Short mmCIF file of C-alpha atoms in Angstrom, two decimals:
data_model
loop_
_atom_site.label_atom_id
_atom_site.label_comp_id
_atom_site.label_asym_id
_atom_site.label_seq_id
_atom_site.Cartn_x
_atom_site.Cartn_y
_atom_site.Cartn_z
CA UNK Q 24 -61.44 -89.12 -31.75
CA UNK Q 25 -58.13 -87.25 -31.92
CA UNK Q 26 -58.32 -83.28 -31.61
CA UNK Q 27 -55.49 -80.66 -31.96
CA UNK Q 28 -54.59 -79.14 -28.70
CA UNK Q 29 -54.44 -75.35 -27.94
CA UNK Q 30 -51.36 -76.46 -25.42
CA UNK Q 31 -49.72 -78.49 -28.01
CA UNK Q 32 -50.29 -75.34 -30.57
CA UNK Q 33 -48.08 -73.09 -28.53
CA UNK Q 34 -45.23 -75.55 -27.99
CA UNK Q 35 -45.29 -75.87 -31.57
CA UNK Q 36 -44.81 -72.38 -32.38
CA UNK Q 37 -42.30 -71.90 -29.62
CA UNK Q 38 -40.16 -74.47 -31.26
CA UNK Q 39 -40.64 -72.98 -34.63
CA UNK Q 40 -39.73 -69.70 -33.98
CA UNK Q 41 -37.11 -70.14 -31.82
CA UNK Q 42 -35.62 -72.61 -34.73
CA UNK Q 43 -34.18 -75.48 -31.08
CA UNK Q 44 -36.40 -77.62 -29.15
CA UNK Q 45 -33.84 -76.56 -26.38
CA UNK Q 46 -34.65 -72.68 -27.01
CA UNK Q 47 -38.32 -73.07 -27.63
CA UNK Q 48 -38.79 -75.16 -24.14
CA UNK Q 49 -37.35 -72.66 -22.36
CA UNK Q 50 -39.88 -70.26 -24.04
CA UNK Q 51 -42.53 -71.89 -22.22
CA UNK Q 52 -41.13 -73.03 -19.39
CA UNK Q 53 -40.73 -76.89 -20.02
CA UNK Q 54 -37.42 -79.05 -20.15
CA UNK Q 55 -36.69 -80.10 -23.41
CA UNK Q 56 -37.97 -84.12 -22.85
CA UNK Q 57 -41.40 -82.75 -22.18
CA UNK Q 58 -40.86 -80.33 -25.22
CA UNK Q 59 -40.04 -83.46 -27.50
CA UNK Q 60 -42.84 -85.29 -26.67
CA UNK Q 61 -45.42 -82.65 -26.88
CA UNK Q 62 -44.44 -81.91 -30.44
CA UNK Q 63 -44.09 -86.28 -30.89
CA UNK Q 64 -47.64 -85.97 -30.02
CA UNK Q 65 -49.04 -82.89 -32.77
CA UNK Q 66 -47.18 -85.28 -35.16
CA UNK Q 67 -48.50 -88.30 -33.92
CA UNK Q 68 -52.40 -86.35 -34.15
CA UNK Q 69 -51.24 -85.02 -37.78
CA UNK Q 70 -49.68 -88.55 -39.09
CA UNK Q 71 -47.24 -86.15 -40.37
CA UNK Q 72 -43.75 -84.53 -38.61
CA UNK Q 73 -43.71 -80.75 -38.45
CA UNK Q 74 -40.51 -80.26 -38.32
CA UNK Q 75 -37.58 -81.67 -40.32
CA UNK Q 76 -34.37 -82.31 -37.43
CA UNK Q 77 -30.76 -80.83 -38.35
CA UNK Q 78 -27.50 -81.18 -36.41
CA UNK Q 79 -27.95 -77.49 -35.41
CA UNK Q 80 -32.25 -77.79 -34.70
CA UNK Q 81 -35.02 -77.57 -36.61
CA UNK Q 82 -36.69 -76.66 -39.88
CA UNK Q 83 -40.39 -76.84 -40.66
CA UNK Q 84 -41.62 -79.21 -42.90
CA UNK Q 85 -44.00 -78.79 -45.74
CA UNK Q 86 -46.73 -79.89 -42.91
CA UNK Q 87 -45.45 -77.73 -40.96
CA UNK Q 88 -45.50 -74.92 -42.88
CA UNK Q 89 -49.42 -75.17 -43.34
CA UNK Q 90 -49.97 -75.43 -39.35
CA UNK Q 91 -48.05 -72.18 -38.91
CA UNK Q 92 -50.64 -69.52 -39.65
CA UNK Q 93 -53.82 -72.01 -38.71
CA UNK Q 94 -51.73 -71.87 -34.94
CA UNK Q 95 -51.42 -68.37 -34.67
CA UNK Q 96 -54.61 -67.50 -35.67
CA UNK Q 97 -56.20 -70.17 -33.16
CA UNK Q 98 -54.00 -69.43 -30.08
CA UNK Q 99 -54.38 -65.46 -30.66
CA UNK Q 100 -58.37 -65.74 -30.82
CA UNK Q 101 -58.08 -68.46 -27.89
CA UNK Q 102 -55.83 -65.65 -25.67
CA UNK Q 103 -58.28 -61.91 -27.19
CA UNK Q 104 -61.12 -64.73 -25.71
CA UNK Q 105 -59.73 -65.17 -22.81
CA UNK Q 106 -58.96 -61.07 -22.12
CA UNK Q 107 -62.14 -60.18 -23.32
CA UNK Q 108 -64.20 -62.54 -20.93
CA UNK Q 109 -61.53 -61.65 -18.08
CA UNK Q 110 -61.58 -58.01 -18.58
CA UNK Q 111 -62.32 -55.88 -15.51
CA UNK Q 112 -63.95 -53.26 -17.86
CA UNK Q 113 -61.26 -50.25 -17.27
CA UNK Q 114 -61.78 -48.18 -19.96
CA UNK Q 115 -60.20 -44.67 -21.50
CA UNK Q 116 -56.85 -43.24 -22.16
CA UNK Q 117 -53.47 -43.20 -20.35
CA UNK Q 118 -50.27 -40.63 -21.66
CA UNK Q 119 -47.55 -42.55 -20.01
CA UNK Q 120 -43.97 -41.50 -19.98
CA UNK Q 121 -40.99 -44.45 -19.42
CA UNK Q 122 -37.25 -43.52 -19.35
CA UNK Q 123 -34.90 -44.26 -22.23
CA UNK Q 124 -32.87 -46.01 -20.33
CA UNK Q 125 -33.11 -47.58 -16.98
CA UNK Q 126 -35.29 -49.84 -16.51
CA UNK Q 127 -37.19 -49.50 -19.89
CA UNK Q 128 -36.74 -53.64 -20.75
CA UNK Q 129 -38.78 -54.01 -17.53
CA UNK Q 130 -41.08 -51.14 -18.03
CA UNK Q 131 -41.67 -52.47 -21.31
CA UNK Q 132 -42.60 -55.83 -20.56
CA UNK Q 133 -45.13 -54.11 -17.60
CA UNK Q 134 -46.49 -52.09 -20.41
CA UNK Q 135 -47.36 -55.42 -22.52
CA UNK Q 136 -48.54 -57.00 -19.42
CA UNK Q 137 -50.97 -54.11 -18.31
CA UNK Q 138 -52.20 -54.34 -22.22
CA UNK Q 139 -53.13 -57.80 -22.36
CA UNK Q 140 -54.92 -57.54 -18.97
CA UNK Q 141 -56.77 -54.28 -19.93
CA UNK Q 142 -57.55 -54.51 -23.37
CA UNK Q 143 -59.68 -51.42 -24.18
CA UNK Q 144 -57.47 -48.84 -22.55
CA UNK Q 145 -55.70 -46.97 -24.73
CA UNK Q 146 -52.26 -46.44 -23.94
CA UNK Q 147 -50.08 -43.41 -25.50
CA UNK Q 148 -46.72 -44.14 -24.38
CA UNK Q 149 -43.44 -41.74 -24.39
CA UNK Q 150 -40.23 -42.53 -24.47
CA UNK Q 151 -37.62 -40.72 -24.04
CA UNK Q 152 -35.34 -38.59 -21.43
CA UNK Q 153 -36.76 -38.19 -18.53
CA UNK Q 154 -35.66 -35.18 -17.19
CA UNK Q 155 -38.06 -33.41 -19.07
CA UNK Q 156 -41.17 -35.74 -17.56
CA UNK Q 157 -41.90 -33.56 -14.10
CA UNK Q 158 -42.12 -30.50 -16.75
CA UNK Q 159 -44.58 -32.77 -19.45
CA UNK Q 160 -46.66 -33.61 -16.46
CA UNK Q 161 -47.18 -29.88 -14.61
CA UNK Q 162 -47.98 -28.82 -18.27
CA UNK Q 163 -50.69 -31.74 -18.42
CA UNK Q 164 -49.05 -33.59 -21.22
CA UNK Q 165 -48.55 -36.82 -19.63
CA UNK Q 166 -51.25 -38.54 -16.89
CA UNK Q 167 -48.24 -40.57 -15.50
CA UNK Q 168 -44.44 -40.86 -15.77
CA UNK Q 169 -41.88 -43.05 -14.17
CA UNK Q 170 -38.43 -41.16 -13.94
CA UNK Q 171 -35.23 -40.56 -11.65
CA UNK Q 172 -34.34 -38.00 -9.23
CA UNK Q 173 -32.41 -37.58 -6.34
CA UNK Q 174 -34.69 -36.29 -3.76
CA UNK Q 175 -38.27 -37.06 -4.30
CA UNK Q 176 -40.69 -34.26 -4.21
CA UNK Q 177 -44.51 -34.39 -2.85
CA UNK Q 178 -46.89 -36.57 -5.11
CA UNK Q 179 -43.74 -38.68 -6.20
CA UNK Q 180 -43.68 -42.06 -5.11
CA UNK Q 181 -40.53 -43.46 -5.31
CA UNK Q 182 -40.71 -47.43 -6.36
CA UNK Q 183 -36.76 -47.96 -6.72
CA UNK Q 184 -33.42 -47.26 -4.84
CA UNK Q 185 -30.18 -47.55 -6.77
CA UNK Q 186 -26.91 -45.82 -4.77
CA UNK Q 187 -24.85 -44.65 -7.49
CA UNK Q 188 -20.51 -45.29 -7.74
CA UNK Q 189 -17.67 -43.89 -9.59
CA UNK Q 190 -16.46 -47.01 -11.69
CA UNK Q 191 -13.53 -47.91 -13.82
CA UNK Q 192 -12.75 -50.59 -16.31
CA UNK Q 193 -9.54 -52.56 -15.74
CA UNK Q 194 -7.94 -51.64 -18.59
CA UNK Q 195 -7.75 -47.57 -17.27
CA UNK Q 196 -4.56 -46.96 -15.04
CA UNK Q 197 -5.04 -43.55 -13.42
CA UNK Q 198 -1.93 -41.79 -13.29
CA UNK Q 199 -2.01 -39.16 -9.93
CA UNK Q 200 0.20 -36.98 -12.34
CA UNK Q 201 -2.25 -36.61 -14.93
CA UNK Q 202 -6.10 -35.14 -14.35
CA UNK Q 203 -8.71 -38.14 -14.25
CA UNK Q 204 -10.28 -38.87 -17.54
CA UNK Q 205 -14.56 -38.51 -16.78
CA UNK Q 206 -17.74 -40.10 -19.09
CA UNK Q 207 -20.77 -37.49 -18.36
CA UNK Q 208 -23.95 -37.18 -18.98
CA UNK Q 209 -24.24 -34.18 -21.93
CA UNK Q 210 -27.24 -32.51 -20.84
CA UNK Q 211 -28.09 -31.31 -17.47
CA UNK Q 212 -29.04 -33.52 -15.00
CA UNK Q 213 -28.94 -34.30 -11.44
CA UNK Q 214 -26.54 -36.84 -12.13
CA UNK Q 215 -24.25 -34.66 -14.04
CA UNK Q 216 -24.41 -31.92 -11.61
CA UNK Q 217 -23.41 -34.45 -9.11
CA UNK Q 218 -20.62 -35.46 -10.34
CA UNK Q 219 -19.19 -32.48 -10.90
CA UNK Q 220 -20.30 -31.06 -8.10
CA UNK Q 221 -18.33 -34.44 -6.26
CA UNK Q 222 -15.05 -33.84 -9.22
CA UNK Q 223 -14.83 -30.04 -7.77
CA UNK Q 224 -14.92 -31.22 -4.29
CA UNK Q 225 -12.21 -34.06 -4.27
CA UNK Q 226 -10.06 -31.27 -5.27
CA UNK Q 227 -7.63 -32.45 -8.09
CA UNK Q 228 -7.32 -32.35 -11.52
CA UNK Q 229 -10.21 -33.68 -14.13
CA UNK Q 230 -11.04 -33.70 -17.85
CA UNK Q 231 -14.65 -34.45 -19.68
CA UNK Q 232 -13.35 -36.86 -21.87
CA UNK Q 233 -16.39 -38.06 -23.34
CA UNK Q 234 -20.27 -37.03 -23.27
CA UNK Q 235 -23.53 -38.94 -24.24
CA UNK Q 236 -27.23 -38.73 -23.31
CA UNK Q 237 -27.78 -42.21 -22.64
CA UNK Q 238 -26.10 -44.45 -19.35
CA UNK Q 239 -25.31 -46.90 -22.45
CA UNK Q 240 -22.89 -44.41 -23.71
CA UNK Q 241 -21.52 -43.58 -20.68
CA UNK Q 242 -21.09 -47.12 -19.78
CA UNK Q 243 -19.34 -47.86 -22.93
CA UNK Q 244 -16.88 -45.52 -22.63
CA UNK Q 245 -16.15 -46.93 -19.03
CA UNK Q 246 -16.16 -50.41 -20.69
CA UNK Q 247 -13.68 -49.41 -23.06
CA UNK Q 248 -11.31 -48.04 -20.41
CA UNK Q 249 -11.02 -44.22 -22.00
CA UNK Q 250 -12.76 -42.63 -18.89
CA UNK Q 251 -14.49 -43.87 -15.86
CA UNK Q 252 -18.07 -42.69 -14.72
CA UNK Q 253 -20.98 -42.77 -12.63
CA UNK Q 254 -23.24 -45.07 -12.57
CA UNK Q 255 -25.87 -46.82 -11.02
CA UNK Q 256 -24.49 -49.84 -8.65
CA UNK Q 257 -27.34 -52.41 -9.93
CA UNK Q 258 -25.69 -51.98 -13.56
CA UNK Q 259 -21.88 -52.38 -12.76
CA UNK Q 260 -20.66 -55.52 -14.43
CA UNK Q 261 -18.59 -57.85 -12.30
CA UNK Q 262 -15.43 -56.71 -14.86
CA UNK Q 263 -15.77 -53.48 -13.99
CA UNK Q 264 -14.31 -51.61 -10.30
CA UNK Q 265 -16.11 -49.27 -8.40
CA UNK Q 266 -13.85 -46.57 -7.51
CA UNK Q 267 -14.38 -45.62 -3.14
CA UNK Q 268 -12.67 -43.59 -0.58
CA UNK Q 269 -9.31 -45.73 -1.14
CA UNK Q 270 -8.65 -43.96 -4.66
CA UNK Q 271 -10.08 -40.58 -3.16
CA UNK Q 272 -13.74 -40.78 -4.73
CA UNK Q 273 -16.18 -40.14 -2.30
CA UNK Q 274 -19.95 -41.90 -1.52
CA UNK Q 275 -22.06 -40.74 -4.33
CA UNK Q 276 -26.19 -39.94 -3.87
CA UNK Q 277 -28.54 -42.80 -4.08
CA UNK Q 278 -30.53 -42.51 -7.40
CA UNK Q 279 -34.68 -43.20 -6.74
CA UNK Q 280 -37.11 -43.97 -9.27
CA UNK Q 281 -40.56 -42.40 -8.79
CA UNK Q 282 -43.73 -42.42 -10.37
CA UNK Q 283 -45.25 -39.24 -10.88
CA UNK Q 284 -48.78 -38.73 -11.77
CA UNK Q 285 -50.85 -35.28 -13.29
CA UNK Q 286 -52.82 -33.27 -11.06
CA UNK Q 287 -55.93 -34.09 -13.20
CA UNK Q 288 -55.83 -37.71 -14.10
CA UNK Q 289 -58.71 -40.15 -14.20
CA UNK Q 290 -57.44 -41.98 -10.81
CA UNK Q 291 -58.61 -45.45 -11.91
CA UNK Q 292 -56.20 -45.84 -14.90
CA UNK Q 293 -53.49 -44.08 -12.99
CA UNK Q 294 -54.16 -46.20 -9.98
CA UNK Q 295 -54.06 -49.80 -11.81
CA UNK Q 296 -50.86 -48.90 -13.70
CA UNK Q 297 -49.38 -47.72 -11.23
CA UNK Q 298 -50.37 -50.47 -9.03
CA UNK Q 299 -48.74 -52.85 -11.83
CA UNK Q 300 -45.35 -51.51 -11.30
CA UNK Q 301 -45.36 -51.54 -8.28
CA UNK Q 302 -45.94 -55.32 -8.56
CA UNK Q 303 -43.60 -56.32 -10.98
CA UNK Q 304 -40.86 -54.37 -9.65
CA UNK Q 305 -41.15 -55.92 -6.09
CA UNK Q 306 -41.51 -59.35 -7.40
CA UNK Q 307 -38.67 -59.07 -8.93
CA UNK Q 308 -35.82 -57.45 -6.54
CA UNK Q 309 -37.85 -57.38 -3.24
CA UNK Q 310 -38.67 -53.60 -3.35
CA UNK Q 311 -35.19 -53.03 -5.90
CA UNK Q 312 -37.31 -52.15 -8.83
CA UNK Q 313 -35.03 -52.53 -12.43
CA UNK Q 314 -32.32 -54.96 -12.03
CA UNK Q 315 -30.80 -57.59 -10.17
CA UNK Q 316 -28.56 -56.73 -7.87
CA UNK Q 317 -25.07 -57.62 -8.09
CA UNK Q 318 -21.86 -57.06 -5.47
CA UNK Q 319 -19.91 -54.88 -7.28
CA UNK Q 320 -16.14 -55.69 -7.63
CA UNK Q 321 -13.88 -54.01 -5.23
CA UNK Q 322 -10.05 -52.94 -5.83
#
């Protein structure tokens, strides 16, 4: 007696909405032979094809189209089973607070993991600048909040270590006749009052060319060769030059990420998320929490 498969189910709908058996195995991990015969096989249990095959992938067929919902509705009951009957039974509520912008694809995807494993917490997430996180969580507004800072105070745990660089694009020639073009940060921030603080210092002649909120702004501008700017070193692009003591910049702070938690917090919830991050962070950069390290270029 054939039988639809839950496995064969979710290579299915990896191939359909990814619209490539090439871009749907590498959803779940397979190569795309094995991908090709697992859906040969649902068509082969159907005595139908699923999917009609184009020069530039594939198209559901009429077939196809009816297994669609029936498979999302069978492997989402098959995976709430499975969380339900694996659930540790942490319960309650957890304010959590994630930057804007570093590290919030990773912090995300921790987030979604933490969810799925611990189904009937409630999670009330923030998002948003973090300098204003340490004030949210003194004034009991957030239980928890993962943010930057350059020297750690007591309760913080710091989980990442970024050094930060002065960095130019290519296309900006710095003339030693004209004062040196800068992308800040617009609102105050250690990082801003670093780099001015490090501007001031080196003595010669600088303009605030451009001003944004987010490190995507800033690195834009960089990008685009109007200004150059500090940033972190794990997010300079191999096109791009970090400036040293050769062109007269000197070593800039390392930046630390740090989890900070409310002085009344339920300590299990805390705990477990916190405990998460730690986890995926290290698993993924061997203690360097957000991205991948890279050797920066060098002029």
């Amino acid at each position: 007696m054939t039988s639809l498969d839950s496995d064969l189910l979710r290579t299915f709908l990896a191939v359909a909405g990814s619209g490539s058996i090439t871009e749907g195995a590498g959803l779940i991990g397979r190569s795309q032979s094995a991908t090709s015969l697992q859906i040969m096989r649902l068509e082969e249990v159907l005595g139908r094809e699923v999917f009609d095959r184009t020069g530039r992938g594939v198209s559901l067929t009429e077939t196809g189209q009816k297994l669609l919902p029936v498979a999302r509705e069978v492997t989402g009951r098959l995976d709430a089973a499975l969380r339900e009957i694996t659930s540790d039974g942490l319960r309650g509520k957890l304010r959590l607070a994630i930057p804007d912008d570093h590290g919030r694809a990773k912090l995300a995807e921790i987030l979604g993991a933490f969810a799925q494993s611990h189904p009937q917490v409630d999670l009330d997430v923030t998002c948003s600048l973090s300098t204003e996180f340490p004030g949210m969580l003194r004034k009991g507004q957030l239980d928890l909040a993962v943010y930057e800072v350059e020297s750690p105070e007591t309760g913080e745990e710091v989980v990442h270590e970024d050094p930060t660089c002065w960095v130019a694009s290519g296309h900006l020639k710095l003339d030693p006749k004209e004062p040196v073009p800068v992308a800040l940060f617009d609102r105050a921030c250690w990082w801003r009052d670093a780099a001015i603080e490090a501007l001031e210092r080196r003595g010669k002649p600088y303009r605030i060319v451009f001003s944004s909120q987010s490190v995507s702004g800033v690195t834009s501008a960089v990008e685009a060769g109007i200004a150059i700017g500090l940033l972190g070193r794990s997010s300079v692009e191999p096109h791009l030059t970090v400036l040293g003591a050769e062109q007269g910049f000197p070593a800039m702070p390392i930046s630390r990420l740090v989890i900070g938690t409310a002085e009344a917090v339920e300590e299990p919830l805390a705990e477990t998320m916190k405990a998460a991050i730690r986890k995926a962070f290290r698993a993924q950069g061997h203690g360097r929490l957000s991205r991948v390290m890279r050797p920066p270029s060098t002029v």
